[in-house]
Coordinates of C-alpha atoms in Angstrom, one line a residue:
M184 CA 38.9 -14.7 28.3
K185 CA 40.7 -15.5 25.0
N186 CA 39.5 -19.2 25.3
F187 CA 36.1 -17.7 24.8
F188 CA 37.4 -16.3 21.4
I189 CA 40.6 -18.0 20.3
P190 CA 41.3 -21.2 19.6
T191 CA 44.1 -22.5 22.3
Q192 CA 45.6 -25.4 23.6
K193 CA 43.4 -25.2 26.9
N194 CA 39.9 -24.8 25.3
R195 CA 41.3 -27.7 22.8
Y196 CA 41.2 -25.2 19.6
K197 CA 37.6 -24.6 19.9
P198 CA 36.5 -21.2 21.3
Y199 CA 34.0 -21.8 24.0
L200 CA 31.7 -18.7 22.1
L201 CA 31.6 -21.3 19.0
R202 CA 30.7 -24.5 20.8
K203 CA 27.3 -26.4 20.0
V204 CA 26.0 -25.4 23.3
A205 CA 27.0 -21.7 22.5
L206 CA 24.9 -21.7 19.1
V207 CA 21.8 -23.1 21.1
A208 CA 21.9 -20.2 23.2
Y209 CA 22.3 -18.1 20.4
S210 CA 19.6 -19.5 18.7
F211 CA 17.1 -19.4 21.9
I212 CA 18.1 -15.8 22.4
I213 CA 17.0 -14.6 18.6
V214 CA 13.8 -16.6 18.9
F215 CA 13.2 -14.9 22.2
V216 CA 13.9 -11.3 21.5
N217 CA 11.7 -11.6 18.7
S218 CA 9.1 -13.8 19.4
F219 CA 8.7 -12.6 23.5
G220 CA 10.9 -9.3 23.4
G221 CA 7.8 -7.6 23.8
I222 CA 6.7 -8.5 27.2
F223 CA 10.4 -7.1 28.4
G224 CA 10.1 -3.8 26.0
I225 CA 11.9 -5.4 23.1
T226 CA 9.6 -4.3 20.5
K227 CA 9.4 -5.7 16.8
V228 CA 8.0 -3.7 13.7
E229 CA 6.1 -6.8 11.6
A230 CA 5.2 -6.4 8.0
S231 CA 2.3 -4.0 7.6
T232 CA -0.8 -5.0 5.7
I233 CA -1.7 -1.7 5.2
S234 CA -2.5 -0.2 1.9
T235 CA -4.1 2.8 0.1
A236 CA -6.8 1.0 -1.5
N237 CA -7.4 -0.8 1.7
I238 CA -7.8 2.7 3.8
I239 CA -10.1 3.8 1.6
S240 CA -12.0 1.0 1.1
L241 CA -12.6 0.7 4.8
T242 CA -13.6 4.3 5.1
N243 CA -16.2 4.4 1.8
Q244 CA -17.8 1.2 3.7
E245 CA -18.3 2.9 6.8
R246 CA -19.6 6.3 4.9
T247 CA -22.0 4.0 2.9
A248 CA -23.2 2.4 6.1
S249 CA -24.3 5.8 7.1
G250 CA -25.9 6.8 4.0
L251 CA -23.0 8.9 3.1
N252 CA -21.8 9.4 -0.7
S253 CA -18.5 7.3 -1.5
L254 CA -15.3 9.5 -1.3
N255 CA -13.5 9.7 -4.8
E256 CA -9.8 9.1 -5.0
N257 CA -8.0 11.9 -5.9
S258 CA -4.3 11.7 -7.5
Q259 CA -4.0 15.7 -6.2
L260 CA -4.6 14.3 -2.9
D261 CA -2.6 11.2 -2.7
A262 CA 0.4 12.9 -4.6
A263 CA -0.2 15.7 -1.3
A264 CA -0.2 12.8 1.0
L265 CA 2.8 11.2 -0.2
A266 CA 4.6 14.5 0.0
K267 CA 3.4 15.2 3.6
A268 CA 4.7 11.8 4.7
N269 CA 7.8 12.0 2.9
N270 CA 8.4 15.2 4.8
M271 CA 7.6 13.9 8.3
F272 CA 10.5 11.5 7.1
E273 CA 12.3 14.2 6.4
Q274 CA 11.9 16.4 8.9
Q275 CA 12.1 13.7 11.7
Y276 CA 8.4 14.9 13.1
W277 CA 4.9 13.5 14.2
D278 CA 2.5 16.1 13.8
H279 CA 0.0 17.7 11.5
F280 CA 2.3 20.9 11.5
G281 CA 6.2 20.8 10.9
P282 CA 8.9 22.3 12.6
N283 CA 9.7 25.0 9.6
G284 CA 5.6 25.8 9.3
E285 CA 4.5 23.0 7.4
T286 CA 0.7 22.7 6.9
P287 CA -1.2 20.1 5.8
W288 CA -3.2 22.6 3.6
Q289 CA 0.1 24.0 1.7
F290 CA 1.0 20.1 0.3
I291 CA -3.0 19.9 -1.1
R292 CA -2.2 23.5 -2.5
A293 CA 1.1 22.4 -4.2
E294 CA -0.7 19.8 -5.9
G295 CA -3.0 22.3 -7.6
Y296 CA -6.0 20.9 -5.4
N297 CA -7.9 24.4 -4.8
Y298 CA -10.0 22.7 -2.1
V299 CA -12.9 24.6 -0.3
Y300 CA -13.1 22.0 2.3
A301 CA -9.9 19.5 3.5
G302 CA -9.2 17.5 6.0
E303 CA -6.3 15.2 7.3
N304 CA -6.1 12.0 9.5
L305 CA -2.7 10.4 10.5
A306 CA -1.7 7.6 12.1
K307 CA 1.3 5.6 12.4
G308 CA 2.9 2.2 14.1
F309 CA -0.2 0.0 13.2
Q310 CA -0.2 -3.7 11.9
T311 CA -3.4 -3.8 9.8
A312 CA -5.5 -1.1 7.4
E313 CA -8.4 -2.4 10.0
G314 CA -6.4 -1.2 13.2
V315 CA -5.8 2.0 11.6
H316 CA -9.5 2.7 10.6
E317 CA -10.4 1.3 13.9
A318 CA -8.2 3.7 15.9
W319 CA -9.6 6.5 13.7
M320 CA -13.2 5.8 14.5
A321 CA -12.6 5.5 17.7
S322 CA -11.6 9.3 18.1
P323 CA -14.4 11.7 17.4
T324 CA -12.4 14.3 15.8
H325 CA -10.9 11.6 13.5
A326 CA -14.2 10.1 12.9
A327 CA -15.7 13.5 12.2
N328 CA -13.0 13.8 9.2
I329 CA -14.1 10.0 7.7
M330 CA -18.2 11.0 8.2
S331 CA -17.9 14.5 7.0
G332 CA -20.5 15.3 4.5
N333 CA -18.1 18.0 3.0
Y334 CA -15.8 15.6 1.7
K335 CA -16.0 14.4 -2.0
D336 CA -12.5 13.4 -2.9
I337 CA -10.0 11.1 -1.0
G338 CA -5.9 10.6 -1.0
V339 CA -3.9 8.6 1.3
A340 CA -0.2 7.4 1.5
V341 CA 1.2 4.6 3.1
V342 CA 4.7 4.8 3.8
Q343 CA 7.3 2.8 5.6
G344 CA 10.9 4.0 7.4
V345 CA 12.8 5.5 10.4
L346 CA 10.8 8.2 12.2
L347 CA 12.2 9.5 15.4
G348 CA 14.2 6.7 16.3
K349 CA 12.2 3.7 15.1
Q350 CA 11.1 1.6 12.2
T351 CA 7.4 2.4 11.7
T352 CA 4.5 2.9 9.0
L353 CA 3.3 6.1 8.3
V354 CA -0.4 6.4 7.1
V355 CA -1.7 9.5 5.5
Q356 CA -5.1 10.1 4.7
M357 CA -6.4 13.6 3.0
F358 CA -9.7 14.4 2.4
G359 CA -11.2 17.4 0.2
N360 CA -13.7 19.0 -1.8
L361 CA -13.2 21.5 -4.8
T362 CA -16.9 23.1 -4.6
T363 CA -19.0 24.4 -1.9
Q364 CA -21.9 21.7 -3.1
V365 CA -21.9 19.5 0.4
A366 CA -22.6 15.5 -0.2
G367 CA -25.3 14.0 1.2
A368 CA -26.9 10.6 1.3
S369 CA -26.3 9.0 -1.4
T370 CA -28.9 8.6 -4.0
T371 CA -29.9 6.7 -7.1
E372 CA -29.7 8.5 -10.3
G373 CA -32.7 9.2 -11.8
T374 CA -33.8 7.3 -14.8
E375 CA -36.9 7.4 -17.1
S376 CA -39.6 5.7 -15.1
S377 CA -42.3 4.9 -17.8
S378 CA -41.1 1.2 -18.3
G379 CA -41.8 0.6 -14.8
T380 CA -44.9 2.4 -13.9
V381 CA -47.6 0.6 -12.5
V382 CA -50.6 0.6 -15.6
G383 CA -54.1 0.2 -14.4
N384 CA -56.8 -0.6 -17.5
E385 CA -59.6 -3.0 -18.3
Q386 CA -56.8 -6.1 -18.8
G387 CA -55.6 -5.3 -15.1
E388 CA -52.2 -4.8 -13.8
I389 CA -49.3 -5.1 -15.9
K390 CA -46.0 -7.0 -14.2
S391 CA -43.0 -5.0 -14.7
I392 CA -39.4 -4.9 -13.9
R393 CA -36.5 -2.4 -14.7
I394 CA -33.0 -1.6 -13.5
T395 CA -32.6 1.2 -11.9
S396 CA -28.9 0.6 -11.4
P397 CA -26.3 1.4 -13.3
V398 CA -27.9 3.9 -15.3
Q399 CA -27.9 3.6 -18.9
S400 CA -24.7 5.2 -20.4
S401 CA -22.7 5.4 -17.5
I402 CA -19.3 4.9 -16.9
S403 CA -18.1 2.9 -13.5
T404 CA -14.8 2.6 -11.8
D405 CA -15.9 0.1 -9.3
P406 CA -15.8 -3.8 -10.3
S407 CA -18.0 -4.4 -7.5
I408 CA -20.8 -2.6 -8.4
N409 CA -24.1 -4.2 -8.1
V410 CA -27.4 -3.9 -10.1
Q411 CA -30.1 -2.9 -8.5
G412 CA -34.0 -2.9 -9.9
E413 CA -37.6 -2.8 -9.0
T414 CA -40.6 -4.8 -10.2
A415 CA -44.2 -3.8 -10.5
N416 CA -47.2 -6.7 -9.4
V417 CA -44.7 -9.2 -8.7
S418 CA -46.1 -11.0 -5.7
G419 CA -44.4 -13.6 -3.7
E420 CA -41.1 -15.0 -4.0
Y421 CA -39.5 -14.2 -7.0
T422 CA -36.2 -14.9 -8.8
V423 CA -34.6 -12.1 -11.3
E424 CA -32.2 -13.5 -13.9
I425 CA -29.3 -10.7 -15.0
S426 CA -28.0 -11.6 -18.5
D427 CA -24.8 -9.4 -19.8
K428 CA -25.2 -8.8 -24.2
S429 CA -27.7 -12.2 -24.0
M430 CA -25.7 -14.1 -21.7
V431 CA -26.9 -14.8 -18.2
V432 CA -24.6 -14.0 -15.3
G433 CA -26.3 -14.9 -12.1
E434 CA -29.9 -14.6 -10.6
T435 CA -31.3 -13.1 -7.4
A436 CA -34.4 -14.2 -5.5
S437 CA -36.3 -11.2 -3.9
T438 CA -39.7 -11.2 -1.7
G439 CA -40.7 -7.1 -2.3
N440 CA -40.7 -4.4 -4.8
S441 CA -36.9 -4.2 -4.9
W442 CA -33.9 -6.8 -5.8
E443 CA -30.4 -6.4 -6.0
Y444 CA -27.9 -8.8 -7.6
D445 CA -23.9 -8.6 -6.3
K446 CA -21.8 -10.3 -8.9
N447 CA -18.9 -10.6 -6.7
G448 CA -16.9 -7.5 -7.6
D449 CA -15.5 -9.4 -11.3
W450 CA -17.3 -7.1 -13.8
A451 CA -14.4 -7.0 -16.6
E452 CA -13.3 -3.9 -18.1
G453 CA -15.3 -2.5 -21.1
E454 CA -19.2 -2.3 -22.3
H455 CA -21.8 -4.1 -20.5
V456 CA -25.3 -4.7 -21.7
L457 CA -27.8 -5.6 -19.3
K458 CA -31.5 -7.0 -19.1
A459 CA -33.3 -8.2 -16.2
Q460 CA -36.0 -10.8 -16.4
V461 CA -38.2 -12.5 -13.6
K462 CA -37.6 -16.2 -14.1
G463 CA -40.2 -18.4 -15.5
E464 CA -42.3 -15.3 -16.9
N465 CA -42.1 -13.5 -19.5
V466 CA -41.4 -10.0 -17.8
V467 CA -38.2 -8.3 -19.0
S468 CA -36.6 -5.0 -18.4
P469 CA -35.2 -2.4 -21.1
E470 CA -31.6 -2.6 -22.0
I471 CA -29.1 -0.4 -20.1
S472 CA -25.6 -0.2 -21.3
F473 CA -22.8 0.9 -18.6
T474 CA -18.8 0.7 -19.1
M475 CA -16.6 -0.4 -16.6
D476 CA -13.3 1.2 -16.7
S477 CA -11.5 0.9 -13.2
T478 CA -7.6 1.0 -14.8
A479 CA -5.6 3.4 -13.9
P480 CA -3.5 4.4 -16.5
L481 CA -0.2 2.1 -16.3
V482 CA 3.5 2.9 -16.3
N483 CA 5.9 0.6 -18.8
I484 CA 8.3 -1.0 -15.9
S485 CA 10.9 -2.2 -18.5
S486 CA 10.8 1.0 -20.2
I487 CA 12.0 2.9 -17.1
A488 CA 15.6 4.2 -17.5
V489 CA 17.7 7.1 -15.6
S490 CA 20.6 8.9 -16.7
K491 CA 22.9 11.1 -14.9
G492 CA 23.5 14.8 -16.1
E493 CA 25.6 17.3 -14.6
D494 CA 22.6 18.7 -12.6
S495 CA 19.9 16.8 -12.7
Y496 CA 18.9 13.4 -13.9
I497 CA 16.9 12.7 -17.1
L498 CA 14.0 10.1 -16.6
T499 CA 12.2 8.5 -19.3
F500 CA 9.7 6.1 -19.7
K501 CA 6.8 4.9 -21.5
I502 CA 2.7 5.0 -20.0
D503 CA -0.6 4.6 -21.7
N504 CA -1.7 7.5 -23.3
T505 CA -5.1 7.7 -21.2
W506 CA -3.6 9.4 -18.7
T507 CA -4.8 13.1 -18.0
D508 CA -3.0 13.9 -15.0
L509 CA 0.9 12.9 -14.5
R510 CA 3.5 13.9 -11.5
I511 CA 6.5 12.9 -9.8
V512 CA 6.8 12.7 -6.2
N513 CA 10.2 13.6 -5.2
G514 CA 10.3 13.4 -1.4
A515 CA 8.2 16.3 0.2
D516 CA 8.1 17.9 -3.6
T517 CA 6.3 17.4 -6.9
I518 CA 7.2 17.9 -10.2
T519 CA 3.6 18.2 -12.6
V520 CA 4.1 16.2 -15.9
T521 CA 3.0 18.2 -19.3
S522 CA 4.0 16.4 -22.5
E523 CA 2.7 16.7 -26.0
D524 CA 3.7 13.0 -26.4
K525 CA 1.5 10.9 -24.4
E526 CA 3.0 7.7 -24.4
N527 CA 7.2 8.5 -24.4
I528 CA 7.6 10.8 -21.3
T529 CA 10.6 12.3 -20.1
V530 CA 11.4 14.4 -17.1
E531 CA 14.3 16.1 -15.6
I532 CA 14.7 15.8 -11.7
P533 CA 17.2 17.7 -9.7
I534 CA 20.5 15.9 -8.2
K535 CA 19.8 18.4 -5.5
G536 CA 17.5 18.0 -3.4
L537 CA 16.6 14.5 -4.3
G538 CA 14.1 12.9 -2.3
T539 CA 14.3 9.4 -0.4
K540 CA 11.2 8.0 -2.1
I541 CA 10.2 9.2 -5.7
V542 CA 7.0 7.7 -7.2
I543 CA 5.3 8.4 -10.7
M544 CA 1.6 9.1 -10.1
A545 CA -0.9 9.0 -13.0
S546 CA -4.7 9.1 -13.0
D547 CA -6.9 9.1 -15.9
V548 CA -10.1 11.5 -16.6
L549 CA -12.4 9.1 -14.2
G550 CA -9.9 9.3 -11.5
N551 CA -8.4 5.9 -11.6
V552 CA -4.8 6.4 -10.0
S553 CA -1.6 4.5 -10.2
Q554 CA 1.5 4.7 -8.3
T555 CA 4.8 3.4 -9.3
D556 CA 7.8 3.2 -6.9
I557 CA 11.0 4.3 -9.0
T558 CA 13.4 4.8 -6.1
E559 CA 15.5 1.7 -6.8
Y560 CA 16.1 4.1 -10.0
F561 CA 18.1 6.3 -8.2
K562 CA 20.0 4.7 -6.0
T563 CA 23.9 5.4 -5.7
D564 CA 26.6 4.6 -3.7
S565 CA 25.4 5.8 -0.7
G566 CA 22.6 4.0 -1.1
K567 CA 24.9 0.8 0.5
S568 CA 25.1 3.0 4.2
N569 CA 21.4 2.4 4.4
I570 CA 21.4 -0.7 5.5
I571 CA 24.4 0.0 8.5
L572 CA 21.7 2.9 9.1
S573 CA 18.6 1.1 9.2
I574 CA 20.8 -1.1 11.8
F575 CA 21.3 1.7 13.9
N576 CA 17.8 2.7 13.7
A577 CA 16.2 -0.4 14.2
N578 CA 14.6 -1.8 17.5
L579 CA 16.4 -3.9 19.9
G580 CA 15.2 -7.4 19.4
D581 CA 17.1 -6.8 15.7
Q582 CA 20.1 -5.2 17.4
I583 CA 20.6 -8.0 19.3
S584 CA 20.1 -10.4 16.0
V585 CA 22.5 -8.6 14.0
G586 CA 24.9 -8.3 16.8
I587 CA 24.9 -12.0 17.1
V588 CA 25.6 -12.5 13.5
I589 CA 28.8 -10.5 13.5
L590 CA 30.1 -12.4 16.7
I591 CA 29.8 -15.3 15.0
F592 CA 31.7 -13.9 11.7
V593 CA 34.2 -12.8 13.8
L594 CA 34.9 -15.8 15.8
L595 CA 34.6 -18.0 12.7
C596 CA 37.5 -15.8 10.7
V597 CA 39.8 -16.3 13.8
E598 CA 39.4 -19.9 13.9
I599 CA 39.7 -20.3 10.7
F600 CA 43.2 -17.7 11.0
V601 CA 44.6 -19.9 13.4
Y602 CA 44.0 -23.4 11.8
W603 CA 45.4 -22.0 8.6
R604 CA 48.8 -20.6 10.6
K605 CA 49.2 -24.3 12.3
G606 CA 48.7 -26.2 8.9
K607 CA 45.6 -27.9 10.2
L608 CA 42.7 -26.1 8.5
K609 CA 41.5 -29.7 6.7
E610 CA 40.8 -30.9 10.2
I611 CA 38.0 -28.8 10.6
V612 CA 36.6 -28.3 7.5
G613 CA 33.5 -30.5 8.5
D614 CA 32.8 -28.5 11.6
L615 CA 33.4 -25.1 9.8
F616 CA 30.6 -26.1 7.0
T617 CA 28.3 -27.3 9.6
V618 CA 28.8 -23.7 11.7
G619 CA 29.2 -21.6 8.6
A620 CA 25.7 -23.1 6.9
W621 CA 24.0 -22.0 10.2
W622 CA 25.5 -18.9 10.4
L623 CA 24.4 -18.4 6.7
I624 CA 20.8 -19.2 7.2
L625 CA 20.9 -17.1 10.3
T626 CA 22.3 -13.9 8.4
V627 CA 19.8 -14.3 5.5
A628 CA 16.7 -14.4 7.8
I629 CA 17.8 -11.6 9.8
F630 CA 18.6 -9.3 6.9
N631 CA 15.7 -10.0 5.4
G632 CA 13.9 -7.9 7.8
F633 CA 15.8 -4.8 6.5
T634 CA 14.5 -5.0 2.9
G635 CA 10.8 -4.5 4.4
L636 CA 8.5 -3.2 1.5
I637 CA 6.3 -0.4 0.8
N638 CA 2.2 -0.9 0.4

């Protein structure tokens, strides 16, 4: 048996488990269990493409396609969803209600969102946002939440971690409404219609064009907003030119009384002054001005600093002074930040009960929300054991891969020691380099899977 592990005269000082045929076998095993292991129940968690923005976008696409209002992302619901996800990981449960009596509503209320209507959807183990959304829509109860006219706001959290012994991605979707007003089908806001009135007089009918959306002096947080409008007494197929501050930005064709221009979601931040004109004719709309503001308050990453006190960590950072709501989500707990200095922020975070995920969440008066993960700034020496813990909690395919890497490392160390004792280390330098390089590449590739990304 020792001939498999230790260099001896019988195996010509080359352990059977370090020979080329063995290396080929190891490579085959690793590729097999990580690519085809699912056939035999050996699962592999792939990188997730799920993000908060994708989930919200898919939800609103589903609602608007059915004539319902779009939901506004709400920082309080975002924080509640993140706290709920962290709580499920910390308490190790997969349910709307936790083992200690936790309810979805307590997380929502804890963020100061005093709802009239509220709801929650959960998902885990999916690889794409589309997969999550399709599964929810295939379930009557989950679809009822997504399509409910009772809701005006939405919050989403997407968190990866080990749940019930398996590496997975958790998605928490929360809905809410602070009022008793039930949202119905989307309608265009009212505007003065005098510019578009069909006027009949002795001179005949007057051609006219007007912009109906966006409305005058409005503020939009959606860069994908379309320009919509109406014409009167313009017959046949015609083309509408859209200009922004006297510069033509695009055109659209129509044959009816209404038209719509899609700028492909790239309206720049700031004020826009729009006009619409029937191309080739002196038919011009009144100007409509609106402001695009889709930028959430931003944390200056380089300014983040954490110092450890006796009972708490002192977190300091800079953030642009447009924020109206600022909170630190510490695991399942939340610290609401109040500061007279809107730019330079200092927060104390208790050492006891420090969460496994810490996020700065900031929103402005329009509801633009940013999330900045600062967990890495609180890592201590105990974090070194997280890789070992993640290995033990990994799927079988990853455990097999790691086992092979460790075995080869031990065999290499034994071989080096034996040849060193015999004074023949120089004789195997080339061979050791080849095997060592193969081992290093394999190790980097495997352990890279344990560093994962949180979307």
